[in-house]
Coordinates of N, CA and C and ligand atoms in Angstrom, one line a residue:
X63 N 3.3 0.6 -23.1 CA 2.2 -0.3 -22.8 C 1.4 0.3 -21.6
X64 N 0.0 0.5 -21.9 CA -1.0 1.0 -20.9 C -1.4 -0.3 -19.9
X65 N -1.2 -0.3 -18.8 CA -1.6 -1.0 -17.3 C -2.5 -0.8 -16.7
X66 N -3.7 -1.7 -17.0 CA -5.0 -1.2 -15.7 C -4.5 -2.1 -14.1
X67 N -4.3 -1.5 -12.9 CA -4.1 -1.9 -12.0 C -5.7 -2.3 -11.1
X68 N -5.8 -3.5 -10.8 CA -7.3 -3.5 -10.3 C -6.9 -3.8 -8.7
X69 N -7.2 -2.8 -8.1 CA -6.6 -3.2 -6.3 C -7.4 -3.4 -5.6
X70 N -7.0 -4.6 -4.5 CA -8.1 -4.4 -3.6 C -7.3 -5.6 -2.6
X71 N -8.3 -6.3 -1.1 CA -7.9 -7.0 -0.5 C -7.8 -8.0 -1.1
X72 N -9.3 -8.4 -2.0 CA -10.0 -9.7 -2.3 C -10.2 -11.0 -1.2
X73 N -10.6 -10.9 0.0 CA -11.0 -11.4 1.2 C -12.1 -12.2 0.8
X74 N -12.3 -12.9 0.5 CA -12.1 -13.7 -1.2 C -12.3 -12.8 -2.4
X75 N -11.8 -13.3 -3.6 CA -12.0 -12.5 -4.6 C -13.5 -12.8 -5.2
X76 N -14.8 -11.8 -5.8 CA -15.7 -12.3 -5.8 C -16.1 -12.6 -7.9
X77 N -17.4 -12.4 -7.9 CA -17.4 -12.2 -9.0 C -17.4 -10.8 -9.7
X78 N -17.7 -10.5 -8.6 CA -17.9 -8.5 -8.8 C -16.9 -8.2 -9.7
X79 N -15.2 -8.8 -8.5 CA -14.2 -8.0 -9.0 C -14.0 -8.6 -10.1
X80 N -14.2 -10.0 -10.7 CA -13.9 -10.4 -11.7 C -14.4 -9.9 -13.0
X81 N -15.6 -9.2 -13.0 CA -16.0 -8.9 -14.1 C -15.7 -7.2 -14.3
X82 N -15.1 -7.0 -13.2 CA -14.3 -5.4 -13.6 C -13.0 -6.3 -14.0
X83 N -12.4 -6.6 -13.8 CA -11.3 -7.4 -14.3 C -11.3 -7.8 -15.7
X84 N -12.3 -8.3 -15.9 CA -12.4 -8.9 -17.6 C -12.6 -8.0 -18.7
X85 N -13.9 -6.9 -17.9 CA -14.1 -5.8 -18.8 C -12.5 -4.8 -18.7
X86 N -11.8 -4.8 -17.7 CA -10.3 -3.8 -17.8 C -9.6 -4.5 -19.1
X87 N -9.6 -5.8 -19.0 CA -8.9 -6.6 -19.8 C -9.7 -6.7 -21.2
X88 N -10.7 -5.8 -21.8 CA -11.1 -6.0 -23.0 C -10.2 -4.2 -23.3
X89 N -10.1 -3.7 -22.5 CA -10.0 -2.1 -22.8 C -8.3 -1.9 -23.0
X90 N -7.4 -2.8 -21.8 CA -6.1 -2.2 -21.7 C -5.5 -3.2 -22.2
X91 N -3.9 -2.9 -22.4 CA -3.0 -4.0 -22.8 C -2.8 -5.6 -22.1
X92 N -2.8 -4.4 -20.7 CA -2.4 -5.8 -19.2 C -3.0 -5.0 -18.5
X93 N -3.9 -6.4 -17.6 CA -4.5 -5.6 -15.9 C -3.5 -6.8 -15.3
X94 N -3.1 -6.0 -13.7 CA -2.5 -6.7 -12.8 C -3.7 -6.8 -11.6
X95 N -3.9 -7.5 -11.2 CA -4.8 -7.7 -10.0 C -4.0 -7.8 -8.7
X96 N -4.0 -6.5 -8.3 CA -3.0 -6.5 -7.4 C -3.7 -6.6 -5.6
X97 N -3.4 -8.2 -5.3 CA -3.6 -8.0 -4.0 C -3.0 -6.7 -2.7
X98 N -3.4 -6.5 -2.5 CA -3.2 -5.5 -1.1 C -3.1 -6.3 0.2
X99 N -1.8 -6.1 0.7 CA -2.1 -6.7 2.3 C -0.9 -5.9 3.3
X100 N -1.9 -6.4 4.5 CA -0.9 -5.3 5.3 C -0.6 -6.5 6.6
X101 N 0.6 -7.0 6.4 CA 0.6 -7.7 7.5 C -0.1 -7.5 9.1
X102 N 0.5 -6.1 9.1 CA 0.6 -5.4 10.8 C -0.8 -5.1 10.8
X103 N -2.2 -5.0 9.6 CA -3.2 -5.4 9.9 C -4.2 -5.8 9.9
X104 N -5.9 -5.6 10.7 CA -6.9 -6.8 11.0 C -6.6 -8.2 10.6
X105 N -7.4 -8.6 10.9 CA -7.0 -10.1 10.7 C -8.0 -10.7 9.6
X106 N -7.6 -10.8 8.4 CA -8.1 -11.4 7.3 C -8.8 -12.5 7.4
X107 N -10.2 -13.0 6.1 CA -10.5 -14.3 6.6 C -9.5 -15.5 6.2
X108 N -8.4 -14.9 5.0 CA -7.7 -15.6 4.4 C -6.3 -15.1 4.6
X109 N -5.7 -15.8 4.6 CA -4.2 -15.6 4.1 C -3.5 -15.2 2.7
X110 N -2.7 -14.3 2.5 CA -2.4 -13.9 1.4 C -2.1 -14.6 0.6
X111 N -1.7 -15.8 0.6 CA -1.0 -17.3 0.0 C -2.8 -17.6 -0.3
X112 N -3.5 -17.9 0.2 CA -5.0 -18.5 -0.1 C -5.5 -17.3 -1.1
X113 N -5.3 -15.8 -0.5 CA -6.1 -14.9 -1.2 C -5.3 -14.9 -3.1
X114 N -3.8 -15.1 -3.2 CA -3.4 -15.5 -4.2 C -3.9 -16.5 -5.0
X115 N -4.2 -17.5 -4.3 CA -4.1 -18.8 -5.3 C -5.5 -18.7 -6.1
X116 N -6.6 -18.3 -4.7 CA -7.7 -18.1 -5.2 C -8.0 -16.8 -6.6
X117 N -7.1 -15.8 -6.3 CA -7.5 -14.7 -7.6 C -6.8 -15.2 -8.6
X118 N -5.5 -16.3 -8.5 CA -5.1 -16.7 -9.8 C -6.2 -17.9 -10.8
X119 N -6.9 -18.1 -9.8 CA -7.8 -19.6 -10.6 C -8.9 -18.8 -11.1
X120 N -9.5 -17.7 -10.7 CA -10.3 -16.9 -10.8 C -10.1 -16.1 -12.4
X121 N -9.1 -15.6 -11.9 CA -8.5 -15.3 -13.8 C -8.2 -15.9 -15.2
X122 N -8.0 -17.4 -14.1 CA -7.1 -18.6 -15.3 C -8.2 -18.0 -17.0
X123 N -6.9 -18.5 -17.6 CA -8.1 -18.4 -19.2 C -7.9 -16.9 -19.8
X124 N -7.5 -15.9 -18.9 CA -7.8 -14.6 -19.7 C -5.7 -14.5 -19.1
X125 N -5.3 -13.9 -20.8 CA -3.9 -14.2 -21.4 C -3.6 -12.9 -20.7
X126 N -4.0 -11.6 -21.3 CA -3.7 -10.5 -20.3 C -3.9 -10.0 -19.3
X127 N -4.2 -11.1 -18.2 CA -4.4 -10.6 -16.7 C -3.4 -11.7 -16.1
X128 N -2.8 -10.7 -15.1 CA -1.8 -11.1 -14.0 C -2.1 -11.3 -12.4
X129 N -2.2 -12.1 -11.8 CA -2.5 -11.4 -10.3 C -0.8 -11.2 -9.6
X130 N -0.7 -10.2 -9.1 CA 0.5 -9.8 -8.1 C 0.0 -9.4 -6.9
X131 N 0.9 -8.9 -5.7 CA 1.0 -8.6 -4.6 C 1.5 -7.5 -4.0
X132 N 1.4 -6.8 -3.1 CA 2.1 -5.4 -2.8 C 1.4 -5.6 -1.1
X133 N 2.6 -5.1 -0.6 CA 2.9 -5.1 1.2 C 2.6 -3.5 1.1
X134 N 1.2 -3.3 2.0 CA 1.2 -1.4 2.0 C 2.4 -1.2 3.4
X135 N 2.5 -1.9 3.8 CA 4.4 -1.5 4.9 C 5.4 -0.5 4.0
X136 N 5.4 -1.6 2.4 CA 6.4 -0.8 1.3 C 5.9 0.3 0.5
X137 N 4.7 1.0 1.3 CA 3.8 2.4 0.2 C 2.4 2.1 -0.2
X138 N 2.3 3.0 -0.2 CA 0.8 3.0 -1.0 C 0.7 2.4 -2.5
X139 N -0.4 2.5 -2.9 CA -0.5 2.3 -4.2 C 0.2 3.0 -5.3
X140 N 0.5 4.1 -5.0 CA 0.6 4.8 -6.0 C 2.2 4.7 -6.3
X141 N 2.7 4.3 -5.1 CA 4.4 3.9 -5.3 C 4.4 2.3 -6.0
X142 N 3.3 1.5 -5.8 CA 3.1 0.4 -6.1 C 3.0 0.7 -8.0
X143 N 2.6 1.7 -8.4 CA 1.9 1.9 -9.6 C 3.6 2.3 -10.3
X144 N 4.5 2.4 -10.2 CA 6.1 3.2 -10.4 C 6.1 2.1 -11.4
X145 N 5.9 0.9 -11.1 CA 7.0 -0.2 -12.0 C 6.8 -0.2 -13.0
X146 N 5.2 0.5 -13.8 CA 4.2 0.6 -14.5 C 4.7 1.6 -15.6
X147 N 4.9 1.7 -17.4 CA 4.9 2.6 -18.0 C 3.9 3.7 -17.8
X148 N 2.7 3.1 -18.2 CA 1.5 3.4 -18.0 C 0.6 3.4 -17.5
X149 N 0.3 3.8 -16.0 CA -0.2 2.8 -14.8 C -1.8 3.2 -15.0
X150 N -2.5 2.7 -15.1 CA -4.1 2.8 -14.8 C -4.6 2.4 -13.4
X151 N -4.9 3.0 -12.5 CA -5.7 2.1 -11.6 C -7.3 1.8 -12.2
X152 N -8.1 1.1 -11.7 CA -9.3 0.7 -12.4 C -9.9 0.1 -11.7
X153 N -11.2 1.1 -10.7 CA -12.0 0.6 -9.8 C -13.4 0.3 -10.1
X154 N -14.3 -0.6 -9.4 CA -15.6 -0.4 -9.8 C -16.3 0.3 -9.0
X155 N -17.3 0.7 -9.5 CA -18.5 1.8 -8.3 C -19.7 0.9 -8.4
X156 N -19.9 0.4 -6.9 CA -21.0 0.0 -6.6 C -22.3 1.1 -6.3
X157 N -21.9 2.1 -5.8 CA -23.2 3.0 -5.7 C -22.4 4.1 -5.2
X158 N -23.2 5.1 -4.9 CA -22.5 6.6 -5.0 C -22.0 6.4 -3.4
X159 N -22.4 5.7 -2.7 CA -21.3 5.7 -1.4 C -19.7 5.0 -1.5
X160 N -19.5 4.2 -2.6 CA -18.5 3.8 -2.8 C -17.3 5.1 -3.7
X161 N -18.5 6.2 -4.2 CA -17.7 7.5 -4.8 C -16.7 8.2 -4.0
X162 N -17.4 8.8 -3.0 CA -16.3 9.4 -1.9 C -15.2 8.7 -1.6
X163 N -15.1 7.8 -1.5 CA -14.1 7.2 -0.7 C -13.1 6.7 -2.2
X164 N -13.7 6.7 -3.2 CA -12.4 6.0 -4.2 C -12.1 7.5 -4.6
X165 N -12.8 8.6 -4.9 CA -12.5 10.1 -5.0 C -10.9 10.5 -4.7
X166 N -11.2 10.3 -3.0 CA -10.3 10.7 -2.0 C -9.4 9.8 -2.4
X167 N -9.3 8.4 -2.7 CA -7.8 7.9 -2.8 C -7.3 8.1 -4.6
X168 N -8.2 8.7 -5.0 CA -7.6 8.7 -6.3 C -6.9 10.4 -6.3
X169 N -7.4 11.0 -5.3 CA -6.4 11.9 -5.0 C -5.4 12.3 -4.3
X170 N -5.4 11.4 -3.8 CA -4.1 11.4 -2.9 C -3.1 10.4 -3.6
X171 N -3.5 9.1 -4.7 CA -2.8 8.4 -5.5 C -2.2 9.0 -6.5
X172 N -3.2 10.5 -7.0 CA -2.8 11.4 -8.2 C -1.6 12.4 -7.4
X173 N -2.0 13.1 -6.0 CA -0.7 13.6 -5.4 C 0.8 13.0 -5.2
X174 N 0.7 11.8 -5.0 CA 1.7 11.1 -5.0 C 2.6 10.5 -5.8
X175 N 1.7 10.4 -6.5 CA 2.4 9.7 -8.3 C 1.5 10.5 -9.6
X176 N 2.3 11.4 -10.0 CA 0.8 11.9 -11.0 C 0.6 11.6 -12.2
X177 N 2.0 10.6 -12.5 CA 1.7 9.7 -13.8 C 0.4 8.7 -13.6
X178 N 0.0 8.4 -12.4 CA -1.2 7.8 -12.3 C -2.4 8.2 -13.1
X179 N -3.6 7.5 -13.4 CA -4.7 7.8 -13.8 C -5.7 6.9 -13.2
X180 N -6.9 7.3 -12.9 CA -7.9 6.2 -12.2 C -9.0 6.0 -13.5
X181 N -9.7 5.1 -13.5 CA -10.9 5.1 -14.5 C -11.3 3.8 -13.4
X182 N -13.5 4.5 -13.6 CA -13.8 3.9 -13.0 C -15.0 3.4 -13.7
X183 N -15.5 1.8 -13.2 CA -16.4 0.9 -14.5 C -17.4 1.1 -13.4
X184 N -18.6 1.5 -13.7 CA -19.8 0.9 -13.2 C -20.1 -0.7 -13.1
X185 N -20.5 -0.9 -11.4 CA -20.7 -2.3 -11.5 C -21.8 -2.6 -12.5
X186 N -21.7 -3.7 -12.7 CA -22.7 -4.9 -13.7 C -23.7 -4.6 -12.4
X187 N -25.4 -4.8 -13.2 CA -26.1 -4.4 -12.1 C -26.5 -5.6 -11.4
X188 N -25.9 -7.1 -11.5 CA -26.0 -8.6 -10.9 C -25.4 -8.2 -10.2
X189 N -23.9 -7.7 -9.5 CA -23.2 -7.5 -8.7 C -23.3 -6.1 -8.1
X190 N -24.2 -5.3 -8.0 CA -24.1 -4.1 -7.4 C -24.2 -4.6 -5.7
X191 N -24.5 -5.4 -5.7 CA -25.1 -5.9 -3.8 C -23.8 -6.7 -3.5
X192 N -22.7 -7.2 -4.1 CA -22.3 -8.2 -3.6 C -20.5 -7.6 -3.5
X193 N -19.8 -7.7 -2.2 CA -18.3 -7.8 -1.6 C -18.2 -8.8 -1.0
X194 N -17.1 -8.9 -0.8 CA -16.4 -9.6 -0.1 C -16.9 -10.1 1.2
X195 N -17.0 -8.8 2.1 CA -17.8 -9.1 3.4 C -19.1 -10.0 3.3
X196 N -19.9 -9.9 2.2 CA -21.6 -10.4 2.0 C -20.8 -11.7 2.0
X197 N -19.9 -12.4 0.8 CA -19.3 -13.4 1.1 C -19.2 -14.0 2.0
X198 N -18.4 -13.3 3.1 CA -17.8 -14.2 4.1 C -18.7 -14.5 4.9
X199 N -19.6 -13.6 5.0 CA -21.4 -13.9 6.2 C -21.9 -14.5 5.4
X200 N -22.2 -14.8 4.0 CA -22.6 -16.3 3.7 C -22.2 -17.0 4.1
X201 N -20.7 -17.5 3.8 CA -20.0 -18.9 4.4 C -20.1 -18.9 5.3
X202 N -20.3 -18.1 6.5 CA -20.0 -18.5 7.6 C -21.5 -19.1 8.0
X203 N -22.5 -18.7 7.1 CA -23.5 -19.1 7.9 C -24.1 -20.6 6.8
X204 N -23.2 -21.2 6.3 CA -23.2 -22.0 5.3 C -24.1 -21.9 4.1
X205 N -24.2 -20.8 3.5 CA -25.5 -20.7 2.5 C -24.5 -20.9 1.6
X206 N -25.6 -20.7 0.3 CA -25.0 -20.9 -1.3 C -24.6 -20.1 -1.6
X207 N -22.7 -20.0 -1.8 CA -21.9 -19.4 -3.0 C -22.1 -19.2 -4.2
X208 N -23.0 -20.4 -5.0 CA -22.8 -19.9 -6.2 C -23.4 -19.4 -6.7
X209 N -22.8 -18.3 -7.7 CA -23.3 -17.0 -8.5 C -22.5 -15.5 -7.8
X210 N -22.0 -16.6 -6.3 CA -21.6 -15.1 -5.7 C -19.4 -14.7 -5.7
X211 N -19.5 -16.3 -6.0 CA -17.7 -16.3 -6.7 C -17.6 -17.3 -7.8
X212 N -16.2 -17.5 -7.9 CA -16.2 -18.7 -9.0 C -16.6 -19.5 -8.6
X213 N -17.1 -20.8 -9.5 CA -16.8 -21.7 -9.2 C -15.9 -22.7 -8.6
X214 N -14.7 -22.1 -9.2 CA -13.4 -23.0 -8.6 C -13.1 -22.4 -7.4
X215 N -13.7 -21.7 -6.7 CA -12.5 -21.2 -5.2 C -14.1 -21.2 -4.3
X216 N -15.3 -21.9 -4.4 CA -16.0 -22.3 -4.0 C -15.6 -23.4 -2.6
X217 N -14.9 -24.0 -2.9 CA -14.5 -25.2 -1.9 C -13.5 -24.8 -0.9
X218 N -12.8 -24.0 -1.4 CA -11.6 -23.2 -0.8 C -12.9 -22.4 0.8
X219 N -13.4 -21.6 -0.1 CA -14.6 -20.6 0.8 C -14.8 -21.6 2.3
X220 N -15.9 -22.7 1.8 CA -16.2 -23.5 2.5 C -15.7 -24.1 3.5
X221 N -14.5 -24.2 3.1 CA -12.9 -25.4 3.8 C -13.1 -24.2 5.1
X222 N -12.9 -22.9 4.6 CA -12.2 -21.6 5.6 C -13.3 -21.6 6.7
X223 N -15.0 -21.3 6.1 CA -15.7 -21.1 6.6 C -15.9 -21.8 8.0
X224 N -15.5 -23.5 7.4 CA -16.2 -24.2 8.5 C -14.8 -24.1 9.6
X225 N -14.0 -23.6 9.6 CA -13.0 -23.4 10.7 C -13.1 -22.4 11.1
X226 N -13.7 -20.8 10.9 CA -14.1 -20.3 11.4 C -15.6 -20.3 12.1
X227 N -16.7 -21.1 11.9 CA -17.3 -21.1 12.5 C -17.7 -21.6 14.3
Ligands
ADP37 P1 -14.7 -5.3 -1.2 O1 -15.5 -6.2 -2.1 O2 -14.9 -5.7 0.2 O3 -15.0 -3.8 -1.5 P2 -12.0 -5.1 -2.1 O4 -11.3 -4.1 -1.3 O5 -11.2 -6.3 -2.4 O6 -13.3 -5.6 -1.5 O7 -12.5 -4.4 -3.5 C1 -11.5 -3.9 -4.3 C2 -12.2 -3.1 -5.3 O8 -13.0 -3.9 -6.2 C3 -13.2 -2.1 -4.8 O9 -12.6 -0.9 -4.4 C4 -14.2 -1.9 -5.9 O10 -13.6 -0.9 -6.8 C5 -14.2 -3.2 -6.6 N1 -15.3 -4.0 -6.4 C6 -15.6 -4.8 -5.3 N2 -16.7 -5.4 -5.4 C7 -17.3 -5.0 -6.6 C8 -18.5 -5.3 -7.3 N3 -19.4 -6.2 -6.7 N4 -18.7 -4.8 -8.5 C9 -17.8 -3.9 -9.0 N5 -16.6 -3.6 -8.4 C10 -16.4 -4.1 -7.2

């Protein structure tokens, strides 16, 4: 069974990643949506318990997508990719500055595990402008979410926002 692994913090998860997610999930057997977190660093807007619940509601409805978890304390990705027959990672490219930098870790993911393989989807061009960060300086400055995550983890946003502000 071929695995597309879709990684990231998801500091919320937005729409962006979701529709690299859906389209992974028309192509592979199973995508795992694998949160990333590192205890021992920065300080998140969310908690990994919030950043879970919210990528699991985000996926609901689509049968072969999974969200899981991985502590980078226990390895990189690429050790994270072992449990995997077939491990795909599967990133999106928002514009050629996002190239270098997924390059480099798809090489250092291929030195480490070389059963790995990366494939990467061009963002949809509705989401080429929009991460996570753009997210969170919306909410913080209470403007409109929608169009920029789901629906459902819209209120979640909001709840966070106004305690950080
Ligand atoms: P950020 O959105 O801050 O880059 P992540 O680290 O959670 O957050 O992103 C994980 C991966 O999701 C990125 O490396 C990138 O491959 C992909 N991604 C993020 N935002 C988008 C988007 N708008 N369109 C396509 N892919 C995206």
């Amino acid at each position: 069974m071929t695995t597309a692994i879709c990684p990231g913090s998801f500091d919320p998860i937005t729409l962006g990643h979701v529709d690299i997610i859906c389209r992974a999930a028309e192509i592979f057997d199973e995508v795992v949506v694998c949160v990333m977190h590192n205890a021992a660093k920065k300080s998140p807007m969310f908690t990994l318990e919030e950043k879970l619940s919210m990528a699991r509601r985000a996926v609901e409805g689509y049968k072969n997508v999974r969200v899981d978890s991985y502590d980078t304390c226990d390895g990189l990705l690429a050790e994270y990719a072992k449990r995997f027959e077939h491990p795909v990672v599967v990133k999106g490219l928002r514009a050629a500055s996002d190239f270098d930098y997924e390059f480099q870790m798809n090489m250092i993911n291929k030195c480490l595990n070389p059963a790995v393989e990366t494939m990467f989807l061009t963002a949809s061009e509705r989401y080429t402008f929009l991460s996570s960060s753009i997210v969170r300086e919306v909410a913080q400055y209470g403007a409109e979410l929608k169009g920029l995550v789901p629906d459902a983890i819209i209120p979640d946003i909001e709840e966070k926002a106004k305690q950080w502000r």
